[in-house]
mmCIF file of C-alpha atoms in Angstrom:
data_model
loop_
_atom_site.group_PDB
_atom_site.id
_atom_site.type_symbol
_atom_site.label_atom_id
_atom_site.label_comp_id
_atom_site.label_asym_id
_atom_site.label_seq_id
_atom_site.Cartn_x
_atom_site.Cartn_y
_atom_site.Cartn_z
ATOM 1 C CA VAL A 11 11.363 -12.574 9.589
ATOM 2 C CA SER A 12 13.654 -9.602 8.981
ATOM 3 C CA ALA A 13 15.820 -11.763 6.714
ATOM 4 C CA ALA A 14 12.737 -12.797 4.719
ATOM 5 C CA TRP A 15 11.856 -9.142 4.251
ATOM 6 C CA GLU A 16 15.355 -8.364 2.989
ATOM 7 C CA VAL A 17 15.145 -11.235 0.505
ATOM 8 C CA LEU A 18 11.844 -9.959 -0.915
ATOM 9 C CA GLN A 19 13.357 -6.541 -1.461
ATOM 10 C CA VAL A 20 15.538 -7.866 -4.291
ATOM 11 C CA VAL A 21 12.569 -9.239 -6.272
ATOM 12 C CA PRO A 22 11.605 -6.646 -8.945
ATOM 13 C CA ASP A 23 8.121 -5.211 -8.472
ATOM 14 C CA SER A 24 7.777 -3.515 -11.870
ATOM 15 C CA PRO A 25 5.966 -5.179 -14.810
ATOM 16 C CA GLN A 26 8.238 -7.157 -17.106
ATOM 17 C CA PRO A 27 8.633 -5.777 -20.645
ATOM 18 C CA LYS A 28 6.817 -7.513 -23.486
ATOM 19 C CA ILE A 29 9.167 -9.577 -25.634
ATOM 20 C CA VAL A 30 8.767 -11.745 -28.736
ATOM 21 C CA ASP A 31 12.043 -13.662 -28.881
ATOM 22 C CA GLN A 32 11.339 -17.277 -27.862
ATOM 23 C CA GLN A 33 14.590 -17.668 -25.935
ATOM 24 C CA GLN A 34 13.935 -14.476 -23.998
ATOM 25 C CA ILE A 35 10.387 -15.633 -23.275
ATOM 26 C CA ALA A 36 11.738 -18.933 -21.924
ATOM 27 C CA ASP A 37 14.281 -17.087 -19.774
ATOM 28 C CA GLN A 38 11.597 -14.752 -18.466
ATOM 29 C CA ASP A 39 9.336 -17.704 -17.590
ATOM 30 C CA ARG A 40 12.162 -19.346 -15.636
ATOM 31 C CA GLN A 41 12.853 -16.126 -13.776
ATOM 32 C CA ARG A 42 9.160 -15.758 -12.956
ATOM 33 C CA SER A 43 8.953 -19.345 -11.731
ATOM 34 C CA SER A 44 12.043 -18.870 -9.569
ATOM 35 C CA ALA A 45 10.664 -15.622 -8.121
ATOM 36 C CA LEU A 46 7.293 -17.231 -7.322
ATOM 37 C CA SER A 47 9.024 -20.143 -5.577
ATOM 38 C CA LEU A 48 11.028 -17.663 -3.500
ATOM 39 C CA ILE A 49 7.863 -15.732 -2.651
ATOM 40 C CA ASP A 50 6.115 -18.922 -1.497
ATOM 41 C CA GLU A 51 9.094 -19.740 0.718
ATOM 42 C CA MET A 52 9.105 -16.268 2.270
ATOM 43 C CA GLN A 53 5.361 -16.443 2.855
ATOM 44 C CA GLY A 54 5.921 -19.735 4.640
ATOM 45 C CA ILE A 55 8.391 -18.012 6.973
ATOM 46 C CA ALA A 56 5.957 -15.161 7.644
ATOM 47 C CA HIS A 57 3.133 -17.633 8.286
ATOM 48 C CA ALA A 58 5.316 -19.630 10.676
ATOM 49 C CA ALA A 59 6.140 -16.429 12.587
ATOM 50 C CA THR A 60 2.469 -15.546 13.012
ATOM 51 C CA GLN A 61 1.574 -19.066 14.150
ATOM 52 C CA HIS A 62 4.458 -18.995 16.642
ATOM 53 C CA LEU A 63 3.123 -15.758 18.153
ATOM 54 C CA LEU A 64 -0.386 -17.215 18.376
ATOM 55 C CA ALA A 65 0.920 -20.348 20.121
ATOM 56 C CA MET A 66 3.050 -18.541 22.722
ATOM 57 C CA LYS A 67 1.939 -18.947 26.323
ATOM 58 C CA GLU A 68 1.007 -15.869 28.308
ATOM 59 C CA GLY A 69 3.973 -16.243 30.631
ATOM 60 C CA ILE A 70 6.413 -16.237 27.719
ATOM 61 C CA LEU A 71 4.670 -13.328 26.023
ATOM 62 C CA LYS A 72 4.741 -11.354 29.257
ATOM 63 C CA ASP A 73 8.542 -11.649 29.431
ATOM 64 C CA ALA A 74 9.099 -10.970 25.729
ATOM 65 C CA PRO A 75 10.314 -7.435 24.900
ATOM 66 C CA ARG A 76 7.306 -5.491 23.585
ATOM 67 C CA ASP A 77 9.389 -3.707 20.964
ATOM 68 C CA ASP A 78 10.570 -7.030 19.524
ATOM 69 C CA VAL A 79 7.026 -8.401 19.305
ATOM 70 C CA ALA A 80 5.726 -5.186 17.748
ATOM 71 C CA ARG A 81 8.558 -5.187 15.215
ATOM 72 C CA CYS A 82 7.858 -8.809 14.310
ATOM 73 C CA ILE A 83 4.224 -7.879 13.620
ATOM 74 C CA GLN A 84 5.138 -4.854 11.512
ATOM 75 C CA VAL A 85 7.784 -6.676 9.475
ATOM 76 C CA THR A 86 5.387 -9.567 8.889
ATOM 77 C CA LYS A 87 2.762 -7.101 7.671
ATOM 78 C CA ALA A 88 5.301 -5.574 5.291
ATOM 79 C CA ILE A 89 6.149 -9.054 3.976
ATOM 80 C CA TYR A 90 2.507 -9.902 3.272
ATOM 81 C CA ASN A 91 1.945 -6.561 1.527
ATOM 82 C CA ARG A 92 5.087 -7.024 -0.542
ATOM 83 C CA ILE A 93 4.103 -10.557 -1.534
ATOM 84 C CA GLU A 94 0.699 -9.421 -2.711
ATOM 85 C CA ARG A 95 2.261 -6.662 -4.804
ATOM 86 C CA LEU A 96 4.811 -9.056 -6.325
ATOM 87 C CA ARG A 97 2.162 -11.633 -7.212
ATOM 88 C CA ASP A 98 0.091 -8.947 -8.906
ATOM 89 C CA VAL A 99 3.122 -8.113 -11.065
ATOM 90 C CA LEU A 100 4.227 -11.689 -11.766
ATOM 91 C CA MET A 101 0.730 -13.119 -12.276
ATOM 92 C CA PRO A 102 -1.363 -10.160 -13.508
ATOM 93 C CA THR A 103 -4.029 -12.348 -15.143
ATOM 94 C CA THR A 104 -4.400 -14.792 -12.255
ATOM 95 C CA ASN A 105 -7.206 -14.410 -9.747
ATOM 96 C CA HIS A 106 -5.514 -15.275 -6.465
ATOM 97 C CA SER A 107 -7.849 -13.198 -4.283
ATOM 98 C CA ALA A 108 -8.958 -16.354 -2.473
ATOM 99 C CA ALA A 109 -5.458 -16.572 -1.016
ATOM 100 C CA CYS A 110 -5.125 -12.825 -0.457
ATOM 101 C CA THR A 111 -2.076 -12.379 1.720
ATOM 102 C CA THR A 112 -3.224 -9.049 3.129
ATOM 103 C CA GLU A 113 -6.429 -10.640 4.358
ATOM 104 C CA GLU A 114 -4.477 -13.551 5.836
ATOM 105 C CA PHE A 115 -2.324 -11.138 7.826
ATOM 106 C CA PHE A 116 -5.299 -9.169 9.148
ATOM 107 C CA VAL A 117 -6.943 -12.374 10.375
ATOM 108 C CA PHE A 118 -3.761 -13.131 12.326
ATOM 109 C CA TRP A 119 -3.421 -9.562 13.635
ATOM 110 C CA ARG A 120 -6.998 -9.491 14.915
ATOM 111 C CA THR A 121 -6.708 -12.940 16.548
ATOM 112 C CA PHE A 122 -3.392 -12.092 18.221
ATOM 113 C CA SER A 123 -4.634 -8.717 19.460
ATOM 114 C CA LEU A 124 -7.715 -10.322 21.001
ATOM 115 C CA LYS A 125 -5.481 -12.894 22.663
ATOM 116 C CA LEU A 126 -3.496 -10.071 24.255
ATOM 117 C CA VAL A 127 -6.496 -8.098 25.550
ATOM 118 C CA ARG A 128 -7.941 -11.289 27.092
ATOM 119 C CA ALA A 129 -4.719 -12.018 28.972
ATOM 120 C CA GLU A 130 -4.597 -11.708 32.769
ATOM 121 C CA SER A 131 -1.489 -9.518 32.606
ATOM 122 C CA SER A 132 -2.370 -5.812 32.589
ATOM 123 C CA SER A 133 0.756 -5.024 30.547
ATOM 124 C CA LEU A 134 -0.291 -7.510 27.850
ATOM 125 C CA LYS A 135 -3.811 -6.065 27.871
ATOM 126 C CA SER A 136 -2.408 -2.591 27.331
ATOM 127 C CA PHE A 137 -0.161 -3.828 24.531
ATOM 128 C CA GLY A 138 -3.131 -5.598 22.945
ATOM 129 C CA TRP A 139 -5.296 -2.486 22.957
ATOM 130 C CA GLY A 140 -2.453 -0.604 21.332
ATOM 131 C CA GLN A 141 -2.321 -3.232 18.586
ATOM 132 C CA ILE A 142 -6.072 -2.980 18.075
ATOM 133 C CA ALA A 143 -5.781 0.798 17.698
ATOM 134 C CA GLU A 144 -3.098 0.309 15.024
ATOM 135 C CA LEU A 145 -5.192 -2.371 13.320
ATOM 136 C CA ILE A 146 -8.229 -0.074 13.152
ATOM 137 C CA ASP A 147 -6.129 2.789 11.840
ATOM 138 C CA GLU A 148 -4.615 0.545 9.155
ATOM 139 C CA SER A 149 -8.045 -0.817 8.230
ATOM 140 C CA ASN A 150 -9.441 2.693 7.814
ATOM 141 C CA GLY A 151 -6.675 3.418 5.335
ATOM 142 C CA LEU A 152 -7.672 0.347 3.305
ATOM 143 C CA ARG A 153 -11.329 1.203 2.854
ATOM 144 C CA PRO A 154 -12.502 1.448 -0.768
ATOM 145 C CA PRO A 155 -11.530 4.954 -1.867
ATOM 146 C CA PRO A 156 -13.849 7.436 -3.593
ATOM 147 C CA GLN A 157 -13.979 6.857 -7.330
ATOM 148 C CA GLY A 158 -13.831 10.568 -8.028
ATOM 149 C CA TYR A 159 -14.170 14.136 -6.794
ATOM 150 C CA MET A 160 -15.956 17.210 -8.118
ATOM 151 C CA VAL A 161 -14.055 20.481 -7.897
ATOM 152 C CA SER A 162 -15.983 23.745 -8.102
ATOM 153 C CA GLY A 163 -15.522 27.395 -7.217
ATOM 154 C CA ALA A 164 -11.907 27.628 -8.388
ATOM 155 C CA GLY A 165 -10.856 31.015 -9.728
ATOM 156 C CA THR A 166 -8.911 29.264 -12.481
ATOM 157 C CA ALA A 167 -11.855 28.012 -14.512
ATOM 158 C CA PHE A 168 -10.279 24.945 -16.107
ATOM 159 C CA ILE A 169 -9.543 23.491 -12.648
ATOM 160 C CA ASN A 170 -13.280 23.028 -12.061
ATOM 161 C CA GLY A 171 -14.775 19.699 -13.065
ATOM 162 C CA SER A 172 -14.725 15.956 -12.361
ATOM 163 C CA TYR A 173 -11.553 14.198 -11.233
ATOM 164 C CA MET A 174 -11.497 10.423 -11.538
ATOM 165 C CA ILE A 175 -9.039 7.863 -10.200
ATOM 166 C CA ASP A 176 -5.881 7.743 -12.297
ATOM 167 C CA PRO A 177 -5.694 4.130 -13.621
ATOM 168 C CA GLN A 178 -1.887 4.233 -13.378
ATOM 169 C CA CYS A 179 -2.158 4.648 -9.600
ATOM 170 C CA VAL A 180 -4.587 1.787 -9.006
ATOM 171 C CA ALA A 181 -2.978 -1.509 -8.014
ATOM 172 C CA LYS A 182 -4.600 -4.793 -9.003
ATOM 173 C CA SER A 183 -4.615 -6.028 -5.404
ATOM 174 C CA ARG A 184 -7.802 -6.035 -3.358
ATOM 175 C CA TYR A 185 -6.590 -3.407 -0.907
ATOM 176 C CA VAL A 186 -5.535 0.087 -1.948
ATOM 177 C CA LYS A 187 -4.784 2.930 0.442
ATOM 178 C CA ALA A 188 -6.674 6.088 -0.471
ATOM 179 C CA SER A 189 -3.547 8.092 0.357
ATOM 180 C CA ASP A 190 -1.719 6.296 -2.479
ATOM 181 C CA LEU A 191 -4.210 7.384 -5.138
ATOM 182 C CA ALA A 192 -4.312 10.328 -7.502
ATOM 183 C CA TYR A 193 -7.280 11.746 -9.410
ATOM 184 C CA THR A 194 -6.973 13.338 -12.824
ATOM 185 C CA ARG A 195 -8.894 15.572 -15.173
ATOM 186 C CA ILE A 196 -8.120 16.208 -18.836
ATOM 187 C CA VAL A 197 -9.390 19.661 -19.710
ATOM 188 C CA PRO A 198 -11.786 19.243 -22.692
ATOM 189 C CA ASP A 199 -10.812 20.730 -26.034
ATOM 190 C CA ASN A 200 -13.988 22.830 -26.095
ATOM 191 C CA GLU A 201 -12.918 24.854 -23.060
ATOM 192 C CA ASN A 202 -11.430 28.209 -23.955
ATOM 193 C CA GLU A 203 -8.649 28.038 -21.367
ATOM 194 C CA GLY A 204 -6.365 25.121 -20.539
ATOM 195 C CA ALA A 205 -7.638 22.758 -23.246
ATOM 196 C CA GLY A 206 -5.748 19.454 -23.200
ATOM 197 C CA LYS A 207 -4.060 20.051 -19.854
ATOM 198 C CA LYS A 208 -3.911 17.120 -17.418
ATOM 199 C CA ILE A 209 -4.637 18.306 -13.877
ATOM 200 C CA THR A 210 -4.014 15.983 -10.939
ATOM 201 C CA LEU A 211 -5.675 16.003 -7.520
ATOM 202 C CA PHE A 212 -3.587 14.192 -4.918
ATOM 203 C CA LYS A 213 -2.682 14.103 -1.246
ATOM 204 C CA CYS A 214 0.935 14.545 -0.179
ATOM 205 C CA ARG A 215 2.679 14.033 3.170
ATOM 206 C CA MET A 216 4.886 17.021 3.927
ATOM 207 C CA ARG A 217 8.189 17.041 5.820
ATOM 208 C CA ASN A 218 6.370 17.993 9.030
ATOM 209 C CA GLN A 219 4.217 14.843 8.552
ATOM 210 C CA GLN A 220 1.093 16.902 7.809
ATOM 211 C CA ARG A 221 -0.951 15.918 4.746
ATOM 212 C CA TRP A 222 -1.992 18.446 2.112
ATOM 213 C CA TRP A 223 -4.224 18.197 -0.943
ATOM 214 C CA PHE A 224 -2.814 19.595 -4.181
ATOM 215 C CA LEU A 225 -4.292 20.446 -7.571
ATOM 216 C CA SER A 226 -1.308 20.411 -9.890
ATOM 217 C CA GLU A 227 -0.151 20.133 -13.456
ATOM 218 C CA ALA A 228 2.842 17.789 -13.605
ATOM 219 C CA ASP A 229 5.820 18.761 -15.716
ATOM 220 C CA LYS A 230 5.970 16.481 -18.768
ATOM 221 C CA HIS A 231 9.701 15.861 -18.480
ATOM 222 C CA GLN A 232 10.293 16.060 -14.701
ATOM 223 C CA PRO A 233 7.043 15.212 -12.893
ATOM 224 C CA GLY A 234 7.072 15.395 -9.112
ATOM 225 C CA THR A 235 9.647 18.204 -9.034
ATOM 226 C CA ASP A 236 9.500 21.950 -8.454
ATOM 227 C CA LYS A 237 8.811 22.261 -12.188
ATOM 228 C CA ASP A 238 5.218 21.133 -11.528
ATOM 229 C CA ILE A 239 2.587 23.892 -11.464
ATOM 230 C CA ASP A 240 0.595 23.877 -8.208
ATOM 231 C CA TYR A 241 -2.701 25.726 -8.712
ATOM 232 C CA TYR A 242 -4.280 25.073 -5.329
ATOM 233 C CA GLN A 243 -3.366 23.412 -2.034
ATOM 234 C CA HIS A 244 -5.319 22.762 1.141
ATOM 235 C CA LYS A 245 -4.424 21.122 4.448
ATOM 236 C CA SER A 246 -6.115 17.749 4.927
ATOM 237 C CA GLN A 247 -8.388 17.277 7.931
#
């Protein structure tokens, strides 16, 4: 499973540039076909790993190192997430939601966790409840995010207003973590101060692992650096 994850890491996950040369188009199509075949093969490995875990007898599971089992689950989850992202890039106009890999993994995770909590072994039960807690936490992060926020009461007037999801931050996959999103506001031209400025509302994980909300104006040439202008910040609950 770890090897499959390493293989997927080399597949580009950025949209391919538009080209008009017929030879380049043919080469790009071959590369896409090769990448999709590789993805299918890696998904087969991940699927086989999940089915192996589901088929394991309680006695074998009881003796298996918990850290190894937990790592297998986490790596498999990463593989499914990566595959979904890659398919969205390689097949942007294809509706493959019926075979959503994220959903497939969650079905496995729930089934395996329930198998653990129903085991006679108290150690497996405890491990299973831990997995369920992680599953719930992960599911909460995948709930449909708010489409926008309204900011009011800011001393800097042009900060006030509606902030909507930044389309550049929204993936085409069915599941998007709210923590991965950003919300933007373009200050209208009819406002006396700040007209035309693009203000972004986003949540950031700090070095101490705490999350903070920021209202910032990104630097046009070096966004995401100390050249950004942070107008407001507030610790997330």
